[in-house]
Amino acid sequence: MTSVAVVPGSFDPVTLGHLDVIERAARLFDEVHVLVVHNPAKTALLPIVNRVQLIEQSIAERQLSGTIVVNSWSVGLLVDYCTEVGARALVKGIRSQVDVAYETPMAIVNRNLAGVETIFLLPDPAHAHVSSSLVRQVSSLGGDISPYVPDVVKRFLDTQ
Ligand code: PNS
């Protein structure tokens, strides 16, 4: 049986920390779906279509191996997408206790809703401090974001 996992998130924009999690998920599962989901609790910088393209281009640029599908989801529950593609697991990166507190209720609800388990991966220490919100802030104030994001994201944000 093919093992399928979903790596969900806002990815606004995708960071080197996200790519690390995606790459490691692709080593654990036969098929990984990177799913861009609108999070109404956050003020978006990039349209969803751009976020999807930047993830696709970053995966190509870094030549990540494995079957990695990039998609977006805007209607219904995250677990509905999991059911649609036959995924029994979500994969998320956990950088700190703050992330644990944020992710735990969602993991329990997703398991209760559809039996979808959440697997937490610890980050590479090199990326443990990287977040999309930090990247958005540094970028908007003219700082150098190249240590935190793939080259395609840096080039894209430089044109904005
Ligand atoms: O990168 P983010 O913003 O922390 O990702 C959060 C996200 C999009 C994964 C989360 O908000 C989510 O799962 N949204 C889908 C809506 C849903 O299914 N909610 C119920 C279960 S938590």
Short mmCIF file of C-alpha atoms and ligand atoms in Angstrom, two decimals:
data_model
loop_
_atom_site.label_atom_id
_atom_site.label_comp_id
_atom_site.label_asym_id
_atom_site.label_seq_id
_atom_site.Cartn_x
_atom_site.Cartn_y
_atom_site.Cartn_z
CA MET A 1 0.00 0.00 0.00
CA THR A 2 1.31 3.47 -0.89
CA SER A 3 1.96 5.62 2.20
CA VAL A 4 0.71 9.17 1.72
CA ALA A 5 1.25 12.21 3.99
CA VAL A 6 0.16 15.83 3.85
CA VAL A 7 2.43 18.71 4.92
CA PRO A 8 -0.05 21.59 5.43
CA GLY A 9 0.61 25.24 6.18
CA SER A 10 0.26 28.85 5.14
CA PHE A 11 3.71 28.89 3.47
CA ASP A 12 3.55 32.67 3.20
CA PRO A 13 6.27 32.40 1.97
CA VAL A 14 7.91 28.96 2.04
CA THR A 15 11.15 29.01 4.10
CA LEU A 16 14.25 26.82 4.33
CA GLY A 17 12.71 25.37 7.51
CA HIS A 18 9.62 24.27 5.56
CA LEU A 19 11.76 22.74 2.82
CA ASP A 20 13.73 20.78 5.42
CA VAL A 21 10.47 19.29 6.77
CA ILE A 22 9.18 18.56 3.23
CA GLU A 23 12.44 16.84 2.28
CA ARG A 24 12.43 14.67 5.39
CA ALA A 25 8.74 13.81 4.99
CA ALA A 26 9.49 12.69 1.43
CA ARG A 27 12.05 10.22 2.82
CA LEU A 28 9.46 8.75 5.21
CA PHE A 29 6.44 8.48 2.86
CA ASP A 30 5.95 7.22 -0.70
CA GLU A 31 3.92 10.33 -1.61
CA VAL A 32 3.89 13.75 0.06
CA HIS A 33 1.32 16.47 -0.61
CA VAL A 34 2.45 19.96 0.33
CA LEU A 35 -0.83 21.77 0.90
CA VAL A 36 -1.18 25.54 0.99
CA VAL A 37 -4.13 26.36 3.24
CA HIS A 38 -5.57 29.81 3.87
CA ASN A 39 -5.31 30.59 7.58
CA PRO A 40 -7.94 33.25 8.42
CA ALA A 41 -6.08 34.02 11.65
CA LYS A 42 -3.16 35.44 9.68
CA THR A 43 -2.84 38.50 7.44
CA ALA A 44 -1.57 37.16 4.12
CA LEU A 45 1.33 38.63 2.19
CA LEU A 46 1.15 36.51 -0.99
CA PRO A 47 -1.82 35.18 -2.97
CA ILE A 48 -2.19 31.39 -2.65
CA VAL A 49 -1.30 30.88 -6.33
CA ASN A 50 2.12 32.52 -5.78
CA ARG A 51 2.78 30.47 -2.66
CA VAL A 52 2.10 27.25 -4.58
CA GLN A 53 4.39 28.32 -7.45
CA LEU A 54 7.20 29.29 -5.07
CA ILE A 55 7.02 25.90 -3.33
CA GLU A 56 7.08 24.09 -6.70
CA GLN A 57 10.03 26.18 -7.89
CA SER A 58 11.90 25.73 -4.58
CA ILE A 59 11.47 21.94 -4.77
CA ALA A 60 12.77 21.96 -8.36
CA GLU A 61 15.65 24.32 -7.50
CA ARG A 62 16.84 22.12 -4.63
CA GLN A 63 16.16 18.94 -6.64
CA LEU A 64 14.29 17.28 -3.77
CA SER A 65 13.70 13.62 -4.50
CA GLY A 66 10.56 11.57 -3.98
CA THR A 67 6.98 12.04 -5.09
CA ILE A 68 6.01 15.53 -3.94
CA VAL A 69 2.72 17.09 -5.03
CA VAL A 70 1.99 20.77 -4.34
CA ASN A 71 -1.63 21.82 -4.01
CA SER A 72 -3.93 24.32 -2.30
CA TRP A 73 -7.10 23.83 -0.28
CA SER A 74 -9.70 26.46 0.46
CA VAL A 75 -12.96 24.59 0.96
CA GLY A 76 -13.71 22.37 3.93
CA LEU A 77 -11.53 20.71 6.49
CA LEU A 78 -7.90 19.79 6.09
CA VAL A 79 -8.83 16.17 6.86
CA ASP A 80 -11.24 16.21 3.88
CA TYR A 81 -8.22 16.70 1.63
CA CYS A 82 -6.41 13.89 3.49
CA THR A 83 -9.37 11.57 2.85
CA GLU A 84 -9.47 12.60 -0.82
CA VAL A 85 -5.81 11.68 -1.42
CA GLY A 86 -5.67 8.69 0.97
CA ALA A 87 -3.33 10.33 3.50
CA ARG A 88 -3.38 8.88 7.03
CA ALA A 89 -0.80 11.32 8.40
CA LEU A 90 -0.05 15.03 8.59
CA VAL A 91 3.58 16.10 9.00
CA LYS A 92 4.46 19.33 10.80
CA GLY A 93 7.70 20.93 11.99
CA ILE A 94 7.98 21.75 15.68
CA ARG A 95 10.52 24.44 16.60
CA SER A 96 9.61 25.22 20.21
CA GLN A 97 7.17 24.78 23.08
CA VAL A 98 5.12 27.55 21.47
CA ASP A 99 4.68 25.36 18.40
CA VAL A 100 3.75 22.38 20.59
CA ALA A 101 1.02 24.44 22.30
CA TYR A 102 -0.28 25.71 18.93
CA GLU A 103 -0.20 22.34 17.14
CA THR A 104 -1.46 19.98 19.88
CA PRO A 105 -5.17 20.96 19.79
CA MET A 106 -5.20 20.79 15.96
CA ALA A 107 -3.56 17.36 16.02
CA ILE A 108 -6.15 16.03 18.47
CA VAL A 109 -9.08 17.51 16.52
CA ASN A 110 -7.78 16.12 13.22
CA ARG A 111 -7.41 12.67 14.78
CA ASN A 112 -10.91 12.86 16.28
CA LEU A 113 -12.43 14.09 13.00
CA ALA A 114 -11.00 11.49 10.68
CA GLY A 115 -8.37 9.33 12.41
CA VAL A 116 -5.60 11.31 10.71
CA GLU A 117 -2.45 11.24 12.87
CA THR A 118 0.01 14.14 13.10
CA ILE A 119 3.73 13.43 13.04
CA PHE A 120 5.97 16.17 14.42
CA LEU A 121 9.50 16.53 13.09
CA LEU A 122 12.14 18.47 15.00
CA PRO A 123 13.85 21.05 12.82
CA ASP A 124 17.42 21.10 11.71
CA PRO A 125 18.92 23.46 14.37
CA ALA A 126 20.08 25.69 11.52
CA HIS A 127 16.42 26.53 10.80
CA ALA A 128 14.97 26.42 14.32
CA HIS A 129 14.51 30.20 14.49
CA VAL A 130 13.11 30.67 10.96
CA SER A 131 9.45 31.56 10.42
CA SER A 132 7.44 33.03 7.56
CA SER A 133 6.31 35.91 9.77
CA LEU A 134 9.94 36.80 10.52
CA VAL A 135 10.75 36.64 6.81
CA ARG A 136 7.77 38.90 5.98
CA GLN A 137 8.87 41.43 8.57
CA VAL A 138 12.57 41.49 7.61
CA SER A 139 11.64 41.68 3.91
CA SER A 140 9.15 44.51 4.39
CA LEU A 141 11.80 46.55 6.23
CA GLY A 142 14.43 46.01 3.53
CA GLY A 143 16.58 43.44 5.38
CA ASP A 144 18.41 40.46 3.89
CA ILE A 145 16.22 37.35 3.91
CA SER A 146 18.61 35.14 1.92
CA PRO A 147 19.67 33.04 4.98
CA TYR A 148 16.05 32.03 5.58
CA VAL A 149 14.41 31.35 2.21
CA PRO A 150 15.12 29.51 -1.05
CA ASP A 151 16.70 31.66 -3.78
CA VAL A 152 13.48 31.73 -5.83
CA VAL A 153 11.61 33.24 -2.90
CA LYS A 154 14.28 35.89 -2.38
CA ARG A 155 14.20 36.79 -6.07
CA PHE A 156 10.38 36.91 -6.07
CA LEU A 157 10.13 39.11 -2.97
CA ASP A 158 12.82 41.43 -4.34
CA THR A 159 10.49 42.19 -7.27
CA GLN A 160 7.49 43.00 -5.05
O1 PNS B 1 1.23 27.53 8.66
P1 PNS B 1 0.03 27.66 9.58
O2 PNS B 1 -0.69 28.97 9.34
O3 PNS B 1 0.39 27.49 11.00
O4 PNS B 1 -0.96 26.47 9.16
C1 PNS B 1 -2.16 26.27 9.89
C2 PNS B 1 -3.13 25.39 9.10
C3 PNS B 1 -3.46 26.03 7.77
C4 PNS B 1 -2.49 24.04 8.86
C5 PNS B 1 -4.42 25.25 9.97
O5 PNS B 1 -4.97 26.51 10.15
C6 PNS B 1 -5.45 24.30 9.36
O6 PNS B 1 -5.30 23.10 9.49
N1 PNS B 1 -6.49 24.82 8.67
C7 PNS B 1 -7.49 24.01 8.01
C8 PNS B 1 -8.87 24.14 8.66
C9 PNS B 1 -9.24 22.92 9.49
O7 PNS B 1 -9.27 21.80 9.02
N2 PNS B 1 -9.51 23.16 10.80
C10 PNS B 1 -9.93 22.15 11.73
C11 PNS B 1 -8.87 21.28 12.33
S1 PNS B 1 -7.55 22.10 13.14
#
